[in-house]
Each structure stands twice: as structure tokens, then as C-alpha cells.
Tab-separated table of C-alpha atoms (C1' of nucleotides) in Angstrom:
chain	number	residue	atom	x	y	z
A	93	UNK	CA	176.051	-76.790	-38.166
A	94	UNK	CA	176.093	-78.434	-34.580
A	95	UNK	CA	178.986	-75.989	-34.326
A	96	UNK	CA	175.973	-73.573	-34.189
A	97	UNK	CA	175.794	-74.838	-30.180
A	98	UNK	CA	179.413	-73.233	-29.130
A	99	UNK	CA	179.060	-70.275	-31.297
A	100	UNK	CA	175.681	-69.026	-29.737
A	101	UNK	CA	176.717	-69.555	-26.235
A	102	UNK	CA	179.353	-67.742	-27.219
A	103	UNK	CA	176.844	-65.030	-27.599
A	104	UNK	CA	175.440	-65.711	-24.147
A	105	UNK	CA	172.244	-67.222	-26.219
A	106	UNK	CA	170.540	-69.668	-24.077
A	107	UNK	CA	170.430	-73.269	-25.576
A	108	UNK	CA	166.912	-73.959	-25.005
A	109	UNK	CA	165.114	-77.651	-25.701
A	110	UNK	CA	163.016	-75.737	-28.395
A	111	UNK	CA	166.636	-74.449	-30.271
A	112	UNK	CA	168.314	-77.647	-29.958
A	113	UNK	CA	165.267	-79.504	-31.906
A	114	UNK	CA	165.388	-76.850	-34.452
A	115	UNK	CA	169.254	-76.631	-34.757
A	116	UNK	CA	169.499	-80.230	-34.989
A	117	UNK	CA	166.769	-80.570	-37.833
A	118	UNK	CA	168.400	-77.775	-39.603
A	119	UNK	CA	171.939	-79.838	-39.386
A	120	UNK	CA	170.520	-82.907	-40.646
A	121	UNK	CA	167.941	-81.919	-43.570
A	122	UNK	CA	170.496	-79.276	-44.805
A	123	UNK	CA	169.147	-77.183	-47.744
A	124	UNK	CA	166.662	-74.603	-49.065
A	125	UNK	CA	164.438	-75.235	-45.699
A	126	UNK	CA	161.422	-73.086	-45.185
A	127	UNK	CA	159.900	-72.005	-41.927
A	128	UNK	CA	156.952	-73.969	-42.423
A	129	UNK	CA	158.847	-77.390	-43.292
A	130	UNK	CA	161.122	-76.977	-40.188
A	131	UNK	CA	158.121	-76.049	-38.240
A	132	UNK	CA	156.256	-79.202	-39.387
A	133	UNK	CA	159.273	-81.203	-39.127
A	134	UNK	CA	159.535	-79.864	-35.388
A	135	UNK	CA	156.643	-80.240	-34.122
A	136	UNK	CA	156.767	-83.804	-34.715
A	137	UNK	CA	159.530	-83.834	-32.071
A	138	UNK	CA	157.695	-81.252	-29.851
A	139	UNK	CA	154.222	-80.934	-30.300
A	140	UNK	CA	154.051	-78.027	-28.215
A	141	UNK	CA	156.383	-76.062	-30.015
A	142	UNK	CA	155.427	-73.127	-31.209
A	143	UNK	CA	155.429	-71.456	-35.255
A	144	UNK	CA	156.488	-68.150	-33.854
A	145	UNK	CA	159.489	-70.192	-31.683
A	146	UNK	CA	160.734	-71.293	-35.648
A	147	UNK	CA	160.447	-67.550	-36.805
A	148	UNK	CA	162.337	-66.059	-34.038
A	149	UNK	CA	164.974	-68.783	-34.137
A	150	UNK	CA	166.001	-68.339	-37.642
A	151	UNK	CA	166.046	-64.521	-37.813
A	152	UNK	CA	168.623	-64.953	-34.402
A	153	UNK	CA	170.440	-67.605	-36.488
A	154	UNK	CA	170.550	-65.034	-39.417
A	155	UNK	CA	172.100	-62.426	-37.257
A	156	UNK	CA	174.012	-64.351	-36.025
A	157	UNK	CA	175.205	-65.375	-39.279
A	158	UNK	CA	174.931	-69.115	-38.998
A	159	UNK	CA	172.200	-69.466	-41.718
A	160	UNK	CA	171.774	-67.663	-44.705
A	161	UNK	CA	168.272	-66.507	-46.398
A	162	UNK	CA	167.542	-67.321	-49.732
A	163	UNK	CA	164.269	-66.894	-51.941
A	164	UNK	CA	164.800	-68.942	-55.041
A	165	UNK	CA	163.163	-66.352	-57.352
A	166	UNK	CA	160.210	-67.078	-55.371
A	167	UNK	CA	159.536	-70.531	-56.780
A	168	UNK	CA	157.309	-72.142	-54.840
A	169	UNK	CA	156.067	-68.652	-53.184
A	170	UNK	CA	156.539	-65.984	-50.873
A	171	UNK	CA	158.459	-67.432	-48.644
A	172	UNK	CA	162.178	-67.619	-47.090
A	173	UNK	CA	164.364	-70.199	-47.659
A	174	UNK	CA	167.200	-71.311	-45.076
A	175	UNK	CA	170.400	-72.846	-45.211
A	176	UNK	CA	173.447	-73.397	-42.844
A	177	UNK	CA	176.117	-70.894	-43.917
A	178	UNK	CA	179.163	-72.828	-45.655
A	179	UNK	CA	182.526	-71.575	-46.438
A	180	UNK	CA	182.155	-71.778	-49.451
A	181	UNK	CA	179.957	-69.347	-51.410
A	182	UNK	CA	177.848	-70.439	-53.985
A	183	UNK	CA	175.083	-69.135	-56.552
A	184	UNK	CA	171.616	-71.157	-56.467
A	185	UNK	CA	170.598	-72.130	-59.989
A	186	UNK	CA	166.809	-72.540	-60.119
A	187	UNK	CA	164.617	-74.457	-63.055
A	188	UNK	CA	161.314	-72.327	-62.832
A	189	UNK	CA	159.399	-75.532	-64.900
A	190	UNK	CA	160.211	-78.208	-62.670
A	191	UNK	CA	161.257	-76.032	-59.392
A	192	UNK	CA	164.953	-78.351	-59.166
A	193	UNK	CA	167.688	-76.337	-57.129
A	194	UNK	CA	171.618	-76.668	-58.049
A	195	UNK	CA	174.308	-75.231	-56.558
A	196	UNK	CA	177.130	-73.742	-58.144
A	197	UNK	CA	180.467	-72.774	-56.843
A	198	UNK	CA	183.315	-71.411	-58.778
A	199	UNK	CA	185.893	-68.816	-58.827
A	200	UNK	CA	183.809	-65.665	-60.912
A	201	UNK	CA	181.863	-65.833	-57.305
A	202	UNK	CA	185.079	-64.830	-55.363
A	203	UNK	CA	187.080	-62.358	-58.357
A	204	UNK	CA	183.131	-60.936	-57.766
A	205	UNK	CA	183.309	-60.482	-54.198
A	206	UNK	CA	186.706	-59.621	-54.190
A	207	UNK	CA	186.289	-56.722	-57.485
A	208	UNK	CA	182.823	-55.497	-55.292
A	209	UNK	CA	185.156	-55.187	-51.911
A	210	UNK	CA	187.963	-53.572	-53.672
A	211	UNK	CA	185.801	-51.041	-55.928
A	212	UNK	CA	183.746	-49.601	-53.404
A	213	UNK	CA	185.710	-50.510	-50.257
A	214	UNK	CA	182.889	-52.356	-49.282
A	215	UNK	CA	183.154	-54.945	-46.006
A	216	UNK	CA	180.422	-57.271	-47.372
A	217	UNK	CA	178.764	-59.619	-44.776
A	218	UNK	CA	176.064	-61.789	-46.953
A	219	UNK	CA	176.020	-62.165	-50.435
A	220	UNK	CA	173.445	-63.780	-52.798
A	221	UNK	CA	173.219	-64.973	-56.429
A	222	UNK	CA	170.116	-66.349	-57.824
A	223	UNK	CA	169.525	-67.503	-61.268
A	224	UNK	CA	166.276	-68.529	-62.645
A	225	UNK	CA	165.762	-70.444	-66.225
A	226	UNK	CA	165.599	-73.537	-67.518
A	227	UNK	CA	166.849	-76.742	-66.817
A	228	UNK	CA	168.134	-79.059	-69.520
A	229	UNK	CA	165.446	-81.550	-69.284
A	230	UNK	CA	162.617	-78.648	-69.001
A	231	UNK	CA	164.171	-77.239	-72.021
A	232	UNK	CA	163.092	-79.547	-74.598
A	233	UNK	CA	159.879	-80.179	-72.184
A	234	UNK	CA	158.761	-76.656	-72.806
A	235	UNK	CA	159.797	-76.784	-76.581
A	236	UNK	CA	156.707	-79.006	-77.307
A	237	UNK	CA	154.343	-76.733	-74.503
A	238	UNK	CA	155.088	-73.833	-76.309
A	239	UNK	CA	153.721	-75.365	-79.734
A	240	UNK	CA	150.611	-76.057	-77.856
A	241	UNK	CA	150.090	-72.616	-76.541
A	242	UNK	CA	151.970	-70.099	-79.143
A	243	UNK	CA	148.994	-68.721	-80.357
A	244	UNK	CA	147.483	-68.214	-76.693
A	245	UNK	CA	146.868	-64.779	-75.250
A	246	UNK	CA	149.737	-63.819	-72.601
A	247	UNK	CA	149.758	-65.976	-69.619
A	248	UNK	CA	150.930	-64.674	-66.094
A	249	UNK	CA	151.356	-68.258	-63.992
A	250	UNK	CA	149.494	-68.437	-60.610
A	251	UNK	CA	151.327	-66.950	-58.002
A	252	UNK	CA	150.385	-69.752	-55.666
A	253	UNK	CA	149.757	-73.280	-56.222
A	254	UNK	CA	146.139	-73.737	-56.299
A	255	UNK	CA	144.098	-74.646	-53.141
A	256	UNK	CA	144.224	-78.652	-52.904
A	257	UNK	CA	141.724	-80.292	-50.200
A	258	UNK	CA	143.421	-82.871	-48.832
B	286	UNK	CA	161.533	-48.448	-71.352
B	287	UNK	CA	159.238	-46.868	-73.155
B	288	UNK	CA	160.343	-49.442	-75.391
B	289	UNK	CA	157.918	-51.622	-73.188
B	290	UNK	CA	155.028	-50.190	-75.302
B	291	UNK	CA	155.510	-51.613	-78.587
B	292	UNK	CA	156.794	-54.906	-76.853
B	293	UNK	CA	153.680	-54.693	-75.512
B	294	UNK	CA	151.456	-54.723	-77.809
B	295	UNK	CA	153.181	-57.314	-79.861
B	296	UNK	CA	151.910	-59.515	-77.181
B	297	UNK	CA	148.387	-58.664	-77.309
B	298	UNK	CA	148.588	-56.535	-74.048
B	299	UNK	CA	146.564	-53.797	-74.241
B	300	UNK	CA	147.857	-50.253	-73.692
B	301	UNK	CA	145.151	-48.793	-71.347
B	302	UNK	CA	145.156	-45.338	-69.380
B	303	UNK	CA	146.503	-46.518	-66.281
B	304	UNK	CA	149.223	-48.603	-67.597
B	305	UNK	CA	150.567	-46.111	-69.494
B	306	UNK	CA	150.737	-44.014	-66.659
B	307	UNK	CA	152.633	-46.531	-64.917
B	308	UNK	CA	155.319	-47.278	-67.492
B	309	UNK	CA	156.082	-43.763	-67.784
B	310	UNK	CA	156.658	-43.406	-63.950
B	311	UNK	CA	158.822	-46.489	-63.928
B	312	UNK	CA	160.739	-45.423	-67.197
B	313	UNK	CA	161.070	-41.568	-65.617
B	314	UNK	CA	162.139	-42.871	-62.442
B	315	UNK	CA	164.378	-45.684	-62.901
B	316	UNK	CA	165.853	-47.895	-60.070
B	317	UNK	CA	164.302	-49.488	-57.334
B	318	UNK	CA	160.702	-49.069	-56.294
B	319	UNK	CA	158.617	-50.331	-55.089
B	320	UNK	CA	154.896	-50.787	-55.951
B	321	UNK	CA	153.672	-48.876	-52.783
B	322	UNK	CA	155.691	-45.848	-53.822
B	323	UNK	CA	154.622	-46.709	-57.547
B	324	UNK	CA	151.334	-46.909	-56.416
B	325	UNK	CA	151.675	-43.002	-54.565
B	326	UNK	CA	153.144	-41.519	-57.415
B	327	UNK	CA	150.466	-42.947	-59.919
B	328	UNK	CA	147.617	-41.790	-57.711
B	329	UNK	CA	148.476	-38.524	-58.198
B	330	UNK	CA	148.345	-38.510	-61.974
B	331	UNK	CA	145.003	-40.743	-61.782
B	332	UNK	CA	143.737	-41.162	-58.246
B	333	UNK	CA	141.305	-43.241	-59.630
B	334	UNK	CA	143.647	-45.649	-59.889
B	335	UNK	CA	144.053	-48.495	-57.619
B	336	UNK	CA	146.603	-50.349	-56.006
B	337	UNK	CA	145.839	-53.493	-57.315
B	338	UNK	CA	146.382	-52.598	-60.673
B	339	UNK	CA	150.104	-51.571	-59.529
B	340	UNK	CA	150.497	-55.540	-58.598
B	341	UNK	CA	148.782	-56.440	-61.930
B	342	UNK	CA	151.109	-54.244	-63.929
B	343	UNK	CA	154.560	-55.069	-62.307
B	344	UNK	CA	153.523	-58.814	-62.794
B	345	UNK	CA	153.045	-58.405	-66.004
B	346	UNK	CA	156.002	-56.689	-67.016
B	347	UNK	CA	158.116	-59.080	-64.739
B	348	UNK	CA	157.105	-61.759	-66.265
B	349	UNK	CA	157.782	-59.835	-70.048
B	350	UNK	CA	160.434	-59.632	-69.183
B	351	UNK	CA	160.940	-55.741	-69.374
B	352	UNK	CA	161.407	-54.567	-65.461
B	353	UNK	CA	163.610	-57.088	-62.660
B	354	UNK	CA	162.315	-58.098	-59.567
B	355	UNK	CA	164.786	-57.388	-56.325
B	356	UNK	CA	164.500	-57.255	-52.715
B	357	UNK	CA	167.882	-55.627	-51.425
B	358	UNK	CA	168.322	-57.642	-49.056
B	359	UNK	CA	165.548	-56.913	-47.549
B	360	UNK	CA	167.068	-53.964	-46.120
B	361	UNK	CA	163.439	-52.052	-45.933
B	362	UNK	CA	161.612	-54.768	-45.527
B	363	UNK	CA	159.657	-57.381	-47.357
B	364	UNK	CA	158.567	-55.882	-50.265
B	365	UNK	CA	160.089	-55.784	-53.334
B	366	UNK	CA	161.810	-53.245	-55.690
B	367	UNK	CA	161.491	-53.252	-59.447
B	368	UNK	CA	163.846	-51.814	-62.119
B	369	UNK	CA	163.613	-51.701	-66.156
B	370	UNK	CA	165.664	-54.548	-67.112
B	371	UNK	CA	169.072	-53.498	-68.488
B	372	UNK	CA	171.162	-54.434	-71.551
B	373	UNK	CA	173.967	-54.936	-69.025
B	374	UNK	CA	173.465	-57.331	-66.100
B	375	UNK	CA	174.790	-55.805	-62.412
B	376	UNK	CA	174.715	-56.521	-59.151
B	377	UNK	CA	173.282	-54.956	-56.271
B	378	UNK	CA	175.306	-53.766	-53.413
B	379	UNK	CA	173.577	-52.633	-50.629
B	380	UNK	CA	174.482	-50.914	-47.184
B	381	UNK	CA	172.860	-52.598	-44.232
B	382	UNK	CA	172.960	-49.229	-42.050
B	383	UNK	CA	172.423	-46.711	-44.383
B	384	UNK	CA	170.391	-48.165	-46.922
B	385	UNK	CA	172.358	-47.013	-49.839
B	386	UNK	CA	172.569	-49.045	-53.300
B	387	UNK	CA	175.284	-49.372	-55.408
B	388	UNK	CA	175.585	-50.930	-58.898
B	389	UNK	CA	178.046	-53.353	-59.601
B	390	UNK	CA	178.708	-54.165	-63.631
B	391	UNK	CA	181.910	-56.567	-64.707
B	392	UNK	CA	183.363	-59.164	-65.959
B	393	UNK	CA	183.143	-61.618	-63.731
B	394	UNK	CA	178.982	-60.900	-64.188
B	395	UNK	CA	178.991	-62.192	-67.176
B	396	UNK	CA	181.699	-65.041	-66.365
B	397	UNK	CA	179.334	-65.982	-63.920
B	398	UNK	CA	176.445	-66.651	-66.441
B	399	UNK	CA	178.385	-68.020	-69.032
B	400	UNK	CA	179.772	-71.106	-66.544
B	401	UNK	CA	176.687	-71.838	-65.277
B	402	UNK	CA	174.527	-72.100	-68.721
B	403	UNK	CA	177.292	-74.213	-70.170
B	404	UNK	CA	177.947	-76.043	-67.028
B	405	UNK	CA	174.383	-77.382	-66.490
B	406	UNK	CA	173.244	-77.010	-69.952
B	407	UNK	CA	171.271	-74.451	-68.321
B	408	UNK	CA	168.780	-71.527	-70.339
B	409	UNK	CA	169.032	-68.208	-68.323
B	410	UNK	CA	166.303	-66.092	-67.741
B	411	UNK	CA	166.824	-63.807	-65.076
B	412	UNK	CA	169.611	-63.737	-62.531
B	413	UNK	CA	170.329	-61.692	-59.731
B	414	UNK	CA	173.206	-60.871	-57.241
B	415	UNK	CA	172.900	-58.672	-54.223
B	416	UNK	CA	175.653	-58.173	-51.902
B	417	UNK	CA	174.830	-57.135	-48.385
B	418	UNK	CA	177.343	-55.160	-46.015
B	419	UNK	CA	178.612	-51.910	-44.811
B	420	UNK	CA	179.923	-49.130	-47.076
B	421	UNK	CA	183.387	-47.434	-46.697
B	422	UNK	CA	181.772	-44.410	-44.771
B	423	UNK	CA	179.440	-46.718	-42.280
B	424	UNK	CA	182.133	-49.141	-41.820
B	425	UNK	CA	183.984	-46.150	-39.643
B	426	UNK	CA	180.980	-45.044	-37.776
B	427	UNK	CA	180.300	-48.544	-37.009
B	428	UNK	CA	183.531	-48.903	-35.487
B	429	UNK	CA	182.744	-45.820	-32.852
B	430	UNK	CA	179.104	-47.534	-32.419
B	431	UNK	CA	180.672	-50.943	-31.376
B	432	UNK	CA	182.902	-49.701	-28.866
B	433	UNK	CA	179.455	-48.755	-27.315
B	434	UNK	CA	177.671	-51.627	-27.564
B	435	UNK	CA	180.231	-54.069	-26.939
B	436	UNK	CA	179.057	-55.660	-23.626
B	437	UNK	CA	175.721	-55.757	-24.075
B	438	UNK	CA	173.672	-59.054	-25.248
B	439	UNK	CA	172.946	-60.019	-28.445
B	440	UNK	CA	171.154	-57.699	-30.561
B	441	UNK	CA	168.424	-58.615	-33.270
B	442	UNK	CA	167.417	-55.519	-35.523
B	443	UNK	CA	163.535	-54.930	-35.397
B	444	UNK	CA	161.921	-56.440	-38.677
B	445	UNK	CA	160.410	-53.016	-39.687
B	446	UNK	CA	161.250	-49.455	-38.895
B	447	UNK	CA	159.295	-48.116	-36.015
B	448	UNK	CA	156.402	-46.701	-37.523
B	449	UNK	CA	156.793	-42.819	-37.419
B	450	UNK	CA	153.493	-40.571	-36.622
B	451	UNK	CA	153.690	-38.366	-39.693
C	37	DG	C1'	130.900	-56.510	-79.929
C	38	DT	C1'	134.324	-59.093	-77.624
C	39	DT	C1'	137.580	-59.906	-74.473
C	40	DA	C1'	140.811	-58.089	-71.579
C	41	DG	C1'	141.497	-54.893	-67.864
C	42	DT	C1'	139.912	-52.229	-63.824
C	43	DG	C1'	138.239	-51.145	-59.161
C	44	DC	C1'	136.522	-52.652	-55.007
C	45	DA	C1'	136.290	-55.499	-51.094
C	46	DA	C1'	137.799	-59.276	-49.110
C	47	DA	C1'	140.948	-62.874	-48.575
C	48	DC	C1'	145.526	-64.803	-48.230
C	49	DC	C1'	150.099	-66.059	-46.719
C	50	DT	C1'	154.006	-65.201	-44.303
C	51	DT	C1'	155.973	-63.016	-40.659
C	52	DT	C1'	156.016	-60.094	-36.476
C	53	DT	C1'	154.402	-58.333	-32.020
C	54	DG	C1'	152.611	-57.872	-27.006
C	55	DC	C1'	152.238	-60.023	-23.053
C	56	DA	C1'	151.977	-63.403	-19.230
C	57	DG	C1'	154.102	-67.284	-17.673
C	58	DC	C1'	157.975	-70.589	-17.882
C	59	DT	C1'	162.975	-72.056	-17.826
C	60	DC	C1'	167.707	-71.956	-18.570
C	61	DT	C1'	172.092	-70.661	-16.256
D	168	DA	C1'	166.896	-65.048	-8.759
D	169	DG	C1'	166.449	-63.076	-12.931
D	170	DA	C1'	167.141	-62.224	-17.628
D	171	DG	C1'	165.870	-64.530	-21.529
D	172	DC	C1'	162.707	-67.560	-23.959
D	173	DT	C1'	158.293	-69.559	-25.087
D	174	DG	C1'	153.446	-69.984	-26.364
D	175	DC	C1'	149.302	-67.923	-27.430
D	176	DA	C1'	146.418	-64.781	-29.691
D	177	DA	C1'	146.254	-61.147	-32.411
D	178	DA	C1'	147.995	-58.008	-35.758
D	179	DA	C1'	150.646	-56.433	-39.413
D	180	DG	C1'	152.565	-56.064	-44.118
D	181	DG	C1'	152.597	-57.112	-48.615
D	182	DT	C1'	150.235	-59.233	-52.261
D	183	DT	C1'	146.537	-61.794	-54.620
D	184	DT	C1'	141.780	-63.084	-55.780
D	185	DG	C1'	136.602	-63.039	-57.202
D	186	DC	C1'	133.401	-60.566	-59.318
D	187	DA	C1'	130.739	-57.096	-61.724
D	188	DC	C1'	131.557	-53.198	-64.505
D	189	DT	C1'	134.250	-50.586	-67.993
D	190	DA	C1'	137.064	-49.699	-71.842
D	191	DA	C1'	140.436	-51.001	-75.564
D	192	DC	C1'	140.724	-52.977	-79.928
DNA sequence: GTTAGTGCAAACCTTTTGCAGCTCT
DNA sequence: AGAGCTGCAAAAGGTTTGCACTAAC
């Protein structure tokens, strides 16, 4: 992702102190970053950056197509997730019990790319496959829950984890 | 989808006024809205009826199972678009300059879904693709547009449209 | 008659914007 | 020097919540 450095100034993007942190902390820590975590994990290098510094930063990054945005079925929220773009495509497999993120590469991701190019003569730029369910382990897990609550009334989860202080 | 009724009630949900209203508008109209324009088109048969319950409803029914969440890319922004869940999974193609949507449906789909449940032992319960990119008529306009453009700096789209006075 | 669902108002979270001042190149 | 970038404060957009009242079963 350091290779981020030649390919804005490429651009004519200035390589500020503030970019460097965050390109450097997106380099290191790698995946399924959000805004708020790299902002946290910033400011303990620079205090004095700024939230809105993080927000702008990633949505040049996503232009410029050196990150790519991902929601994981909105897991853990409303949020964006952020990743450095690889060369290799991949699908994001998300447990919605226990919140635990694979990745999965394979071939039916490129014959789909390829069949989606070809059939509509489509130039695609970003692509995205995101898979929600149930991992092994929370398969059994939920097996037992679901005893417990069968005869229950319809439950629609929280939409955000409830309110802890401190 | 009116086949979201019965399925329904099996569950215990009860069929009031307002959601019937709003299952017939998302049966009638099919593919991707969103719960604003839900929301505008329900008023009118019921202007009683409130927004909120919109955002009630489609939570509900996502998590039935019976309509799919999606967010095109967020080509119009962040909201989201719902559509009745189909027999047949597809992808979701999407032009990033003229907005259009295309529906993708094939093998490889279903390839796709098959590797990863036996690969990680993983249960399936939703999955999504959306492909991002410029359709064979924009790709040629964009062509003429870049020619333009060319020497000036790096260009991030606005976030929303420009709000329009009426 | 219960219990779930609704409307209303207010909150919430995430993200974006306007603007004045700072800083890369 | 000067365009571009940053921080700050404030707003926006989309969505959710608490609560008292209403309606479905």
C-alpha cells in the first residue's frame, strides 16, 4: 500500500504529514478498517489530527482507487469499511452470530467479472461480493439458541450495540 | 410478494393497514427503492402514515427474509434500496455516470455460493454482488469528456447531488 | 383484553460542508 | 507565492429510539 505514496503524486496529490500517518496505518493494520478505528488509531500519532482529515482521505483514496469500500452486511453498523485494493479480487464471507470476516478468492469471481464485462460490454471499475450466514462454529451455537427461543414472538436484533458506559 | 402475507402471519406478524399498504407498493413496484420514495408513495394512499413505520416495515421484512437489502454502490447516496427477494440470486451492475442498473443472473452465481458454503462449512443467508463501472453507451461519452478534463487536478465527485430548488 | 404496532418528537451515528488559516511544493 | 490541505464548528442525511396511544387478533 506504501505504493499508495508514488501513485498519488502521480496525481499531483500533496503528501501531507496528516496522509502519510493515515497511509501508513492503513498499510500496516490491513483489513476491514473503519473511519473511526483509523481515526482513533491516528490520533494517537497526531493528536491534532482531525476526524474530518480521515473522511476526506479515504473518499480521495477511493477515487483514486487505492482502497476499496466495503460494508459487511452492516455487521457491526452503519458504517464503511476500508481496505487496500489487492489484485486479487475476492468475496467477504461474514458470520452475522459471531461478526468473523473470511476472505474468499476463486475463479467463479473472475468467469463473473469476465461473463458481466462480456454480456453487457460493461468496463467495470469496483466490484463487491458480500455474503452473510453462518459460520461453522455459530452453526451448531445457534442450534441450541433456537430451542431456547422457538416459541418466542419474532425478534428484529438491535441495530446498534447497546449504549455501554465505560 | 404478496406471498409475504401468509409468511407473515405464520410468524405472528400482524397484518395491519399500513403494512399492507406497503407490501403492495413494494410487490407492484419491484426493484430498488428506497424507503424515502416508499415512504412518498405510501403517503399518498394513507398520509397518515409515517415514515418511521417505512423503517419498521423494511426491517422486518429484511430480516424475514422476503425483500434484499442493497446500496448500488452507493451511486445515489447512502441510503439503501430494497427488492422482493428472488428465487434466482443476481447481481447488480450499476453505471457510475448514469445511474442505470442492470441484472446479472448465471452460473457462476450460483458457483460462487456453492464453493464458499462447502469451503468454510459455511450456512448462507443472504449474499450480494454489485459491480460498479461504466456502461457500453457512457463508456464513449466518457471518452469525449476526458479529453476535456485531462489536465486538470484530481477530481473527487461531490458526496450528494447538488440539491435542486424544486 | 392483550400485546403488538403506530405516530410523534427527539435522538443518533456517520459523513459532509463552509470557511479561515496553515503548509506543502 | 499559491494552490491545496487542514481543523473547527456546524450541518446534513439517513435511520433508530422512547413513549403514550391505537388497533389487530
Amino acid at each position: 500500500m506504501l505504493a499508495a505514496k508514488p501513485a498519488m503524486k502521480a496525481k499531483g496529490v500533496r503528501l501531507t504529514r496528516q496522509r502519510t500517518i493515515l497511509l501508513e496505518l492503513i498499510d500496516q493494520t490491513g483489513e476491514h478498517l473503519d473511519a473511526e478505528s483509523l481515526y482513533q488509531m491516528a490520533k494517537e500519532k497526531d493528536p491534532k489530527l482531525n476526524r474530518v482529515t480521515v473522511y476526506r482521505t479515504l473518499k480521495l483514496l477511493k477515487h483514486g482507487g487505492l482502497v476499496d469500500e466495503l460494508d459487511l452486511m452492516h455487521y457491526g453498523g452503519d458504517q464503511h469499511y476500508y481496505e487496500t485494493r489487492r489484485k486479487q479480487e475476492h468475496a467477504h464471507v461474514i458470520c452475522l452470530r459471531c461478526g468473523k470476516v473470511e476472505e474468499f478468492f476463486g475463479e467463479p469471481l473472475r468467469k463473473l467479472r469476465r461473463q458481466i464485462e462480456s454480456h453487457f460490454g460493461f468496463q467495470i471499475m469496483l466490484a463487491r461480493t458480500e455474503v452473510g450466514g453462518y459460520c461453522a462454529h455459530c452453526q451448531t451455537l445457534r442450534a441450541t439458541e433456537m430451542e431456547t427461543t422457538a416459541a418466542l414472538p419474532v425478534q428484529v436484533p438491535r441495530s446498534r450495540p447497546v449504549k455501554r458506559t465505560a
